[in-house]
Coordinates of C-alpha atoms and ligand atoms in Angstrom, one line a residue:
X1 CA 95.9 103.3 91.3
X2 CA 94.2 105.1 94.2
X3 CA 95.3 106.3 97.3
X4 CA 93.8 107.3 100.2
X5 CA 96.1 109.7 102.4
X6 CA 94.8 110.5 105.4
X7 CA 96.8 112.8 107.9
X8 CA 96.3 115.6 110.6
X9 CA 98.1 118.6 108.7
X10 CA 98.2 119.0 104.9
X11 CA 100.0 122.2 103.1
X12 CA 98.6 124.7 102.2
X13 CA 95.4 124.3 104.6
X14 CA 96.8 123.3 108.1
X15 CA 100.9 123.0 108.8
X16 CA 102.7 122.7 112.3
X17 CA 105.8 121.1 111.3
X18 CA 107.6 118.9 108.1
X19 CA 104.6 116.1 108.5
X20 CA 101.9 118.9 106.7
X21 CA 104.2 119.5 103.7
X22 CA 105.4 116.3 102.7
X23 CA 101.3 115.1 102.5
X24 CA 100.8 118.2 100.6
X25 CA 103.5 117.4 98.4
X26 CA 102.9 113.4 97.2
X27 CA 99.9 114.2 95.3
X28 CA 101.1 116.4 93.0
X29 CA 104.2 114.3 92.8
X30 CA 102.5 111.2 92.1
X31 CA 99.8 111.9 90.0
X32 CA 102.4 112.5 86.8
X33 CA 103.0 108.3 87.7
X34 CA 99.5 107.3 87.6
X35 CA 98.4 107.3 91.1
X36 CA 95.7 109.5 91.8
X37 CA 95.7 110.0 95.6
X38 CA 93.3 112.2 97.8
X39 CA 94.2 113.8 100.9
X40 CA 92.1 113.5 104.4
X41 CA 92.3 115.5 106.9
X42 CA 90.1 117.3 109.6
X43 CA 87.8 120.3 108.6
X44 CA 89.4 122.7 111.4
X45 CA 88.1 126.0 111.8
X46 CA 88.8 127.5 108.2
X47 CA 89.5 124.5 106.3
X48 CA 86.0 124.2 104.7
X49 CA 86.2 128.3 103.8
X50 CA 89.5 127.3 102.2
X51 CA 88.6 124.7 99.9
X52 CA 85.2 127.0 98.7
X53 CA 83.5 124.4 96.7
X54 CA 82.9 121.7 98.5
X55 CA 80.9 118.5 98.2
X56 CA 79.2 116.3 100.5
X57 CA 80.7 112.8 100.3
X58 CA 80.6 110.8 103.2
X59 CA 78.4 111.3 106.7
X60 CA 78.1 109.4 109.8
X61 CA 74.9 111.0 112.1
X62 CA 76.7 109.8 115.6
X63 CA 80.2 109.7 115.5
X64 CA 81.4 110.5 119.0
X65 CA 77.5 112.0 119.4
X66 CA 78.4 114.4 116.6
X67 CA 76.6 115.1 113.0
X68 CA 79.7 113.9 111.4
X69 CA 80.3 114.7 107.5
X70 CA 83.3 114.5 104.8
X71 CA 83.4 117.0 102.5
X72 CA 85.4 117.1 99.3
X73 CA 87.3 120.0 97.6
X74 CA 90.6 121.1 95.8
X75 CA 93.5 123.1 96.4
X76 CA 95.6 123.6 93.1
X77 CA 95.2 120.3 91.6
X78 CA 94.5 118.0 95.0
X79 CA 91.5 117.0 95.8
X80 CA 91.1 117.3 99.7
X81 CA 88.7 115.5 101.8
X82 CA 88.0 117.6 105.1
X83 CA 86.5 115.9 108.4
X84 CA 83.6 118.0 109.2
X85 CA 82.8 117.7 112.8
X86 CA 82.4 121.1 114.9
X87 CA 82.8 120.1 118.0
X88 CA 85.3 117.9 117.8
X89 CA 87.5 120.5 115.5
X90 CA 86.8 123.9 115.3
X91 CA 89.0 125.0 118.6
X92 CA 90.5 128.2 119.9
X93 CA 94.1 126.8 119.2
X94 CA 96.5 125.0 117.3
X95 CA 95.3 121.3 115.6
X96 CA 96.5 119.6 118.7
X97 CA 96.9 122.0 121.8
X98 CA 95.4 125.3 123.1
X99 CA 96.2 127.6 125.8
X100 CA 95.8 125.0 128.1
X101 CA 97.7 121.8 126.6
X102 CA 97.3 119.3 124.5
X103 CA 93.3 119.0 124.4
X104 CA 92.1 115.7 125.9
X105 CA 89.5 114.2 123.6
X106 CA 93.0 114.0 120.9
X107 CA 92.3 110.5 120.9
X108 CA 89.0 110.4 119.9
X109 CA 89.0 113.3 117.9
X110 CA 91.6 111.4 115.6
X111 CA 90.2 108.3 116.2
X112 CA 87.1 110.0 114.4
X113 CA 89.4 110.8 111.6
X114 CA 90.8 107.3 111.5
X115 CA 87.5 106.2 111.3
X116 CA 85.8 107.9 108.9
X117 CA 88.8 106.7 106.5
X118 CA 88.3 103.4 107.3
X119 CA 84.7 103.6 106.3
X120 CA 85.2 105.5 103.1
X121 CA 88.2 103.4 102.1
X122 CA 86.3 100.2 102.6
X123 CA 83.1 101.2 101.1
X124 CA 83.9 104.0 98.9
X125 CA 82.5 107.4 99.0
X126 CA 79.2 109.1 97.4
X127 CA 81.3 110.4 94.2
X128 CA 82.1 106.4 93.6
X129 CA 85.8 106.8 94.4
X130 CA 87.1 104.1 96.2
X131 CA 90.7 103.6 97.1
X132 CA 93.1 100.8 96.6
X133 CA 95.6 101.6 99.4
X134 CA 94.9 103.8 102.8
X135 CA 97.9 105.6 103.3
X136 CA 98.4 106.4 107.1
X137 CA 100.6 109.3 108.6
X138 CA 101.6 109.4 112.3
X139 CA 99.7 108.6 115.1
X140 CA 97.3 110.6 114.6
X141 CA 96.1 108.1 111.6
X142 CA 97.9 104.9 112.8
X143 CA 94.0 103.3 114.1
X144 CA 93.1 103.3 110.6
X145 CA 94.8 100.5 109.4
X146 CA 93.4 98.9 112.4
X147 CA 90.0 99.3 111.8
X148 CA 90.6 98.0 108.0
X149 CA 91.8 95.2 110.0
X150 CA 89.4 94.3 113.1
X151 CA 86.3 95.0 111.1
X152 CA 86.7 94.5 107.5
X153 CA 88.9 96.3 104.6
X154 CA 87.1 95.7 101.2
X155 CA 90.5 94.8 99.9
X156 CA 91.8 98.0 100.4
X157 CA 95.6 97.9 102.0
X158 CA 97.3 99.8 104.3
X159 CA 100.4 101.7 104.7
X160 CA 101.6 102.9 107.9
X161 CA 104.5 105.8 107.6
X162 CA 106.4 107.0 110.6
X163 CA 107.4 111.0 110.4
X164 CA 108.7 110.6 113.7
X165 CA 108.6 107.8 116.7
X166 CA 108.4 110.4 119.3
X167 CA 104.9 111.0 119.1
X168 CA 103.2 107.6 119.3
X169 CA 99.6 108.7 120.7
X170 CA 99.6 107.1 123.9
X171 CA 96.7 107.3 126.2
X172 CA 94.7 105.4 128.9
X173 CA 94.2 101.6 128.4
X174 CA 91.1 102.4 129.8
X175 CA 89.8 104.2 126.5
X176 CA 90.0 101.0 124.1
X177 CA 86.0 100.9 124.1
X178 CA 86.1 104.9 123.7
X179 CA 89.0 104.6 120.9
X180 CA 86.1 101.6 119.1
X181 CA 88.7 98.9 119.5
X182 CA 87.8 95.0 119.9
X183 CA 88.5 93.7 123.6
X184 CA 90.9 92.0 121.4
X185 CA 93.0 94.6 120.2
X186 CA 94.1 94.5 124.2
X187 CA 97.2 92.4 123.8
X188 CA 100.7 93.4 123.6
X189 CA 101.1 92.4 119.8
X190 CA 98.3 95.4 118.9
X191 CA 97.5 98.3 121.0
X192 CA 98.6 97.6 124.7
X193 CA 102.0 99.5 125.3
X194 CA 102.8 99.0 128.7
X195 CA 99.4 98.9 130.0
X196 CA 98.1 102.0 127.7
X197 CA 97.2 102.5 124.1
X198 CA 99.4 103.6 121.4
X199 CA 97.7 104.4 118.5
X200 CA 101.0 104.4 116.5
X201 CA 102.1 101.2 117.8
X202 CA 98.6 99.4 116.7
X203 CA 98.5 100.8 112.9
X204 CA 102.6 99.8 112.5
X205 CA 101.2 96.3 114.2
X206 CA 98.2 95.8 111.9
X207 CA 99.1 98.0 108.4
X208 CA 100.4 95.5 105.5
X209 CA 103.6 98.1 105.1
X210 CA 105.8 100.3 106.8
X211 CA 107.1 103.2 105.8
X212 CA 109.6 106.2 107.3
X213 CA 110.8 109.2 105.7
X214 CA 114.9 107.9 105.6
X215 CA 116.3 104.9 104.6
X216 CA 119.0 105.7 107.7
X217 CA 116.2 106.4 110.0
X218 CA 114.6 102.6 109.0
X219 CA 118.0 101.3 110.4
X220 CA 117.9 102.9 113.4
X221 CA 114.2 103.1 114.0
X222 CA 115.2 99.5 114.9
X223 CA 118.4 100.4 117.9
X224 CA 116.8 101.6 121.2
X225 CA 118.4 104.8 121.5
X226 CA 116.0 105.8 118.3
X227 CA 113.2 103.7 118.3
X228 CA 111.9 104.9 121.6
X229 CA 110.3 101.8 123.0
X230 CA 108.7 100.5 119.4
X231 CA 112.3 99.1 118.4
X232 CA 110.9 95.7 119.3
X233 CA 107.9 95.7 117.2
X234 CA 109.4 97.6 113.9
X235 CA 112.2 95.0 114.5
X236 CA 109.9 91.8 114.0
X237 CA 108.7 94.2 110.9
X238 CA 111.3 94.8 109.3
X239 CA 110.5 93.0 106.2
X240 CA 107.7 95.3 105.6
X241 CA 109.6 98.2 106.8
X242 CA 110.5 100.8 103.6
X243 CA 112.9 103.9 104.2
X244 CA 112.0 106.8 101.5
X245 CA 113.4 109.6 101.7
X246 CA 111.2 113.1 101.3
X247 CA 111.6 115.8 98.4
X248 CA 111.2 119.0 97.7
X249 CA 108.2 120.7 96.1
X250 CA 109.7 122.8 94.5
X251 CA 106.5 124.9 93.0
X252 CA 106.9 126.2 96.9
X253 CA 110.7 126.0 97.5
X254 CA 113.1 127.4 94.5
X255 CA 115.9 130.1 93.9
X256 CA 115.1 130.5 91.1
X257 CA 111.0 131.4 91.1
X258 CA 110.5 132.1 95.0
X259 CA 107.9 135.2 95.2
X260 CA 109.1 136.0 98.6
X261 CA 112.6 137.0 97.5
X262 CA 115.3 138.3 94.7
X263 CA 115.6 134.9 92.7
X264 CA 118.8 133.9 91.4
X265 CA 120.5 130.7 90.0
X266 CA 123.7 128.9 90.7
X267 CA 125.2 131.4 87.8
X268 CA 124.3 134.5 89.6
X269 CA 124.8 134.3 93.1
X270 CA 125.4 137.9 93.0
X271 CA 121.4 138.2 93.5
X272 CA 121.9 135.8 96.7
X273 CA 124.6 138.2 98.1
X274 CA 121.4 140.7 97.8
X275 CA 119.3 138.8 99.8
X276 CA 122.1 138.0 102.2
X277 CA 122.5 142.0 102.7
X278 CA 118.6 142.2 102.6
X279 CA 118.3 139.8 105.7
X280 CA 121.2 141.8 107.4
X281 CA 119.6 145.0 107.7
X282 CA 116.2 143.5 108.7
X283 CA 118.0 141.4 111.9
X284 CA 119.4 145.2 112.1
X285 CA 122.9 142.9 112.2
X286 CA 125.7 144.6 111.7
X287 CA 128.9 143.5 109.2
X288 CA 129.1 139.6 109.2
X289 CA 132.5 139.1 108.1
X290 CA 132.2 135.3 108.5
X291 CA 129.1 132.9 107.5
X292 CA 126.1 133.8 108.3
X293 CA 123.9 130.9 109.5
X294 CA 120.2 130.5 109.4
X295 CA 118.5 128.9 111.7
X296 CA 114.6 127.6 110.5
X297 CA 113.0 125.5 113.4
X298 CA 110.9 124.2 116.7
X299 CA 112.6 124.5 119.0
X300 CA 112.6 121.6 120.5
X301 CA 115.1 118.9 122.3
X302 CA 115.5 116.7 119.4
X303 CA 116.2 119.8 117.4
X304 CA 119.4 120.0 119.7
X305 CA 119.2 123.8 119.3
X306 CA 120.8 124.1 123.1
X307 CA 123.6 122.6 121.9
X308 CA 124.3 125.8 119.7
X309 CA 125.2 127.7 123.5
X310 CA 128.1 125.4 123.5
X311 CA 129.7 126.6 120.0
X312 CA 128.9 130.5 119.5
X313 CA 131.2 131.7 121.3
X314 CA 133.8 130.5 119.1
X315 CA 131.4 130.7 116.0
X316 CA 131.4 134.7 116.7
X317 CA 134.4 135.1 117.7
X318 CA 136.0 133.9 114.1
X319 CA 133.1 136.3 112.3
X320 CA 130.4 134.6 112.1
X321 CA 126.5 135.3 112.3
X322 CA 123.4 133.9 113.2
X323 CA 119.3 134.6 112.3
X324 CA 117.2 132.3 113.9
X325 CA 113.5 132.0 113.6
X326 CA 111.3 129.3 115.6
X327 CA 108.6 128.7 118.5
X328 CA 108.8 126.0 121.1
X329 CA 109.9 125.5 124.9
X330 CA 110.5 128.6 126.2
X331 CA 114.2 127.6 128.2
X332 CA 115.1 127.9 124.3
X333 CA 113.2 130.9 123.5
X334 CA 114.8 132.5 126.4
X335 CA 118.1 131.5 125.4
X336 CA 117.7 132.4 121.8
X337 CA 116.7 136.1 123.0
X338 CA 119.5 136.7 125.6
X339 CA 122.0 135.4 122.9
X340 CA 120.7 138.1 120.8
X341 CA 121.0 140.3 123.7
X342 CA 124.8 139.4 123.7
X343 CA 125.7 139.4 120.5
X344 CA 123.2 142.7 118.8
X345 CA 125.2 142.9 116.0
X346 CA 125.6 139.0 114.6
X347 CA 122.7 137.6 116.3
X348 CA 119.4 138.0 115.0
X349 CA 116.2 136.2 116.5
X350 CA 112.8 136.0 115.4
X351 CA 110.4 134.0 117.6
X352 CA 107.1 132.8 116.0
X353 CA 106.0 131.2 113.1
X354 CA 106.6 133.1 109.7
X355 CA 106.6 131.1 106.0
X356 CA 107.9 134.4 104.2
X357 CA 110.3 135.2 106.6
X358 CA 111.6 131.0 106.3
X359 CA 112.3 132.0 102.4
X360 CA 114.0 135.2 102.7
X361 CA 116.4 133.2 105.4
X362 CA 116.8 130.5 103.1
X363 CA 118.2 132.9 100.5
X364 CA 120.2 135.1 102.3
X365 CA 121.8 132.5 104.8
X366 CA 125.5 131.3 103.6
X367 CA 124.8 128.1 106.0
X368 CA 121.8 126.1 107.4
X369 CA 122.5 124.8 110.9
X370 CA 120.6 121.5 111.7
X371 CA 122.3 120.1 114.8
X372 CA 119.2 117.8 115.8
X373 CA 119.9 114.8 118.3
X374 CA 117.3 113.1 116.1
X375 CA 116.1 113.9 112.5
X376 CA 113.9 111.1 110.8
X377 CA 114.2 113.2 107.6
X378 CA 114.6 117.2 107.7
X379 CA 113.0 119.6 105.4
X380 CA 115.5 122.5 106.4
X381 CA 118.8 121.0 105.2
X382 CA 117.0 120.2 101.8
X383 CA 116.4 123.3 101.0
X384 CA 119.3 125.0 101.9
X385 CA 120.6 122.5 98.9
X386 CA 118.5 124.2 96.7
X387 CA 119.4 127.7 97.8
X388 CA 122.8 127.4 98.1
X389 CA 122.8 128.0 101.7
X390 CA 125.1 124.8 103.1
X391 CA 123.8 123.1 105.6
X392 CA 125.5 122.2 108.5
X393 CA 123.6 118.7 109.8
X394 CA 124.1 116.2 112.7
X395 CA 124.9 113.3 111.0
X396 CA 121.9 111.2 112.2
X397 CA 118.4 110.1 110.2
X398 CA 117.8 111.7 106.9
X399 CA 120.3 114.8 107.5
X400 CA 122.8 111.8 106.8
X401 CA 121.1 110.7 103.6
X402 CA 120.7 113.8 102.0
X403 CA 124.1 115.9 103.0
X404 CA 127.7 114.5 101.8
X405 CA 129.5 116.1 104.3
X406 CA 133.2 117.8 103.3
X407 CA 136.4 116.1 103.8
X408 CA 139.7 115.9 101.9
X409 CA 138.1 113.3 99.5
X410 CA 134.9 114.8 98.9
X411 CA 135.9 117.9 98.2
X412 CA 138.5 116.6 96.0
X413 CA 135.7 114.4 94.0
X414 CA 133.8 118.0 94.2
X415 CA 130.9 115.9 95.2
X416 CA 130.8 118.0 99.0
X417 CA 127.0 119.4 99.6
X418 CA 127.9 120.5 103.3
X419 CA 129.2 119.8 106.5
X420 CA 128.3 117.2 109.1
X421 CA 129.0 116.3 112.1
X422 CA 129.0 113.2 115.1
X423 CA 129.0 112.5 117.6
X424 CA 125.9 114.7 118.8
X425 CA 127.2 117.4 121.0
X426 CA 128.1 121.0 121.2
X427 CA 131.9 120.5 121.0
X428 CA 131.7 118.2 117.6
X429 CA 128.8 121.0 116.5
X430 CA 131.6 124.0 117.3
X431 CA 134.4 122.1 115.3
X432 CA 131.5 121.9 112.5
X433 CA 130.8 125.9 112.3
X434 CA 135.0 125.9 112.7
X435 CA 135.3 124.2 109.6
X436 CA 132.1 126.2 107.8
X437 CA 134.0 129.3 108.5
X438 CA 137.5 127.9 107.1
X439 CA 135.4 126.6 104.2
X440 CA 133.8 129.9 103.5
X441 CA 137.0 131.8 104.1
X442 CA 138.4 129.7 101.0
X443 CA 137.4 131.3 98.2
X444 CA 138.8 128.2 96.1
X445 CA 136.7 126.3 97.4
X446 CA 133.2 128.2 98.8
X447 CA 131.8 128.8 95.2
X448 CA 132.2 124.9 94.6
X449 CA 130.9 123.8 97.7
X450 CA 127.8 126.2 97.4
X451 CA 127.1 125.3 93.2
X452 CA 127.7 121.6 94.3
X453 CA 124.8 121.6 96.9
X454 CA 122.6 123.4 94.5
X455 CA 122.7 120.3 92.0
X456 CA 122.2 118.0 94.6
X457 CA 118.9 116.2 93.8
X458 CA 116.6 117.1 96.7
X459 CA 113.0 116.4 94.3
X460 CA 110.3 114.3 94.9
X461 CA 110.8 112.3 91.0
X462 CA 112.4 109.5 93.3
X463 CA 110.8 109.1 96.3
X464 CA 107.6 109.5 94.3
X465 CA 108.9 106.2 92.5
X466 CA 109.6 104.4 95.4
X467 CA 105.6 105.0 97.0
X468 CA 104.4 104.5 93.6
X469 CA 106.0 100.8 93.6
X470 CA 105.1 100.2 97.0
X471 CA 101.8 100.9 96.3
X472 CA 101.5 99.1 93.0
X473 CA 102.9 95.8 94.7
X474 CA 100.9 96.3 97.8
X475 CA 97.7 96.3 95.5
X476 CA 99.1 93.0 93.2
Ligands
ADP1 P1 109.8 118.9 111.7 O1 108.7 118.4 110.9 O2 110.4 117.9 112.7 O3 109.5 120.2 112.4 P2 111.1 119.4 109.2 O4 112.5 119.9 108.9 O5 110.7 118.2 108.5 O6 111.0 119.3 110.7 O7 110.0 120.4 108.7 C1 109.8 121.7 109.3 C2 109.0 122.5 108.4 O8 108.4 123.6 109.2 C3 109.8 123.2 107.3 O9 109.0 123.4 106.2 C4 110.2 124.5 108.0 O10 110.6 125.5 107.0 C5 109.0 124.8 108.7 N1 109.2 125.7 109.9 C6 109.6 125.3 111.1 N2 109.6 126.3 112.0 C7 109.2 127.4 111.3 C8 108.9 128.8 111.7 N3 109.1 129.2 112.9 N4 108.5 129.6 110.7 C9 108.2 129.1 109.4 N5 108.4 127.8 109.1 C10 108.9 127.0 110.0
GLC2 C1 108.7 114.8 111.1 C2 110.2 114.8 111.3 C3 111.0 115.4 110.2 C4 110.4 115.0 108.8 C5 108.9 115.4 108.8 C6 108.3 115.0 107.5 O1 108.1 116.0 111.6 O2 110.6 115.3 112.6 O3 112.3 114.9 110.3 O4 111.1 115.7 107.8 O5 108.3 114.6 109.8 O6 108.4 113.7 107.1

């Protein structure tokens, strides 16, 4: 079986957020079942340095008046395909944005991507590889089941998966001839959305299945307050609709062989404790009598990070601490910093981007906090599992599916990973880091709680399963 991923952001090359290490994850975790997939994704400035070896496989002498060619290349044992096209991505910026916004050709320079998968998937590329299935993430990849479909797909069939209906790639009706649709594809049931384009709305139209990253996110992908608009449409789909929950790679995330810390197991958590004083003095953080909580995220609305205002007064107050590290708007920045400010001794706050510092937090945190309004799966929570670091989750997308929260009953059953909380506001989010700090006060209990969330399975052996079937079936 092949598979052709094809995405904006793949770890270790390019990574903004949760999207760029689950496609850097499936390969690896799939090829063990027999599915040899390849990843696609744009050569941004770097990319084709990165890779070192590469191999011309694919050109196109006037996409979007560029010299357009696909390169191929391997990191560890992937094989990447990289999107050469200067102009449209070698930029003074992030994939998406630069110093002034969000850069304006983003249609078309993912269309290009889209594209260029379409082609190669349908005809194969110059090393003979051809795929079975395309695999489409997001919107940024969402016109390349479209193309498969306006224009011809060699029998090759499509999966669409939704990381998150927030971003839908939108943009001017007026751009369908731009964006190399059929006057056709102008009709509510494909690309118009309220009299513009969505490029995610046309490839979850036109792909032959559906995937999201949650089985509770599938569910309520379908309710307006979640699907934002597309409820409708996934609605009608549900039958093609499949909710698989994301892993853990855990050659990147583990206790037990992280590089970037002291590595410990779930029998000696006295090397955690050593992290946990090692974080400490490098927040400068003075004695945390009560949990400390880590905080690894955008910030971001649907992260619901404002909501923590609400509850640290209290959360202080009883002991507790707080490191937090993210980038995002800066009303939360600001408010990150001036809690800091209040609180020098338990608050610690790191803004920017930092993968080392994201481990050494994960191992020295006691708690996770992942309050989001919204989570269609969550990385964070999953591996505060594996660290024994409990998370503290919203219960809402796949934070629900993957944390048991503690009650009575589970705690009894000893089958508690953490503690959750609804509805979604800052007074049901300060009860939560009440009952963390009762929890961890308990010394009865706060061993069990933190072993228990340490065996929970957070790997990629089942969700690989479930792609690997959908795949095989699709292909049948
Ligand atoms: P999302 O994709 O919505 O941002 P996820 O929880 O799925 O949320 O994934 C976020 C990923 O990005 C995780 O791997 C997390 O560790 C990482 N991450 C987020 N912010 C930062 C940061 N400031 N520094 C380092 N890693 C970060
Ligand atoms: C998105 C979602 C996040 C998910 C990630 C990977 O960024 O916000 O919940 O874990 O994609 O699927």
């Amino acid at each position: 079986m092949r598979v052709l991923s094809v995405a904006s952001e793949a770890v270790p090359l390019i990574k903004t957020g949760g999207l760029a290490d689950v496609v850097g994850a499936l390969p690896g975790a799939l090829a063990p079942l027999g599915v040899d997939q390849r990843v696609m994704i744009p050569a941004y400035s770097g990319i084709l340095e990165s890779l070192g070896n590469v191999q011309e496989v694919w050109a196109d002498w006037n996409l979007y008046g560029s010299h357009v060619r696909l390169f191929k290349g391997r990191v560890g044992t992937t094989t990447v395909l990289a999107l050469d096209a200067p102009q449209m991505f070698h930029r003074d910026g992030g994939p998406y944005a630069g110093a002034q916004g969000d850069y304006w050709d983003n249609p078309e320079r993912f269309a290009a991507l889209s594209w260029a998968a379409a082609e190669v998937a349908r005809d194969g590329m110059g090393d003979g590889w051809k795929p079975d299935i395309l695999h489409a993430h997001d919107w940024q990849a969402g016109l390349a089941p479209a193309y498969l479909h306006y224009y011809g797909s060699g029998g090759v069939k499509s999966v669409m998966t939704i990381h998150n209906i927030a971003f839908q790639g939108v943009t001017d009706g007026g751009r369908l001839e731009s964006l190399r649709l059929p006057w056709h594809a102008w009709h509510p049931d494909h690309a118009e959305y309220h009299g513009n384009i969505s490029t995610l709305k046309i490839g979850l139209a036109l792909s032959d299945a559906i995937t999201t990253v949650s089985p509770t996110y599938a569910e309520e992908l379908m309710r307006p307050e979640f699907g934002m608009g597309l409820q409708g449409l996934i609605a009608t789909r549900a039958g093609a609709l499949h909710g698989i929950l994301n892993g853990v790679d855990d050659t990147v995330w583990s206790p037990e062989k992280d590089a970037y810390i002291t590595t410990y197991t779930s029998r000696t958590l006295d090397k955690k404790a050593e992290n946990r004083a090692a974080l400490i003095e490098e927040f400068g953080l003075g004695d945390v009598p009560g949990p400390l909580a880590v905080v690894v995220s955008r910030l971001t609305w649907q992260k619901g990070i404002d909501l923590l205002s609400e509850a640290l007064p209290g959360f202080i107050a009883d002991g507790g601490g707080l490191v937090l590290l993210g980038s995002g708007e800066s009303s939360l920045e600001q408010a990150a910093l001036s809690a800091a400010q209040n609180w020098p001794d338990r608050i610690g706050v790191r803004i920017g981007y930092d993968e080392a510092l994201s481990h050494r937090m994960m191992a020295g945190g006691d708690a996770v906090l992942v309050p989001s309004r919204f989570e269609p799966c969550g990385l964070t929570q999953m591996y505060g599992l594996k660290y024994g670091t409990v998370p503290v989750v919203a219960a809402t997308g796949g934070l629900n599916d993957t944390v048991i929260g503690a009650t009575p009953a589970s705690l009894g059953a000893n089958a508690a990973t953490g503690v959750t909380f609804h509805p979604i506001d800052g007074i049901a989010l300060a009860n939560a880091l009440r009952r963390l700090t009762s929890l961890y006060r308990d010394r009865a209990v706060w061993p069990h709680l933190v072993k228990r969330a340490m065996r929970a399975d957070v790997s990629w052996d089942g969700p690989a399963k479930a792609y690997a079937a959908l795949y095989g079936s699709l292909a049948e």
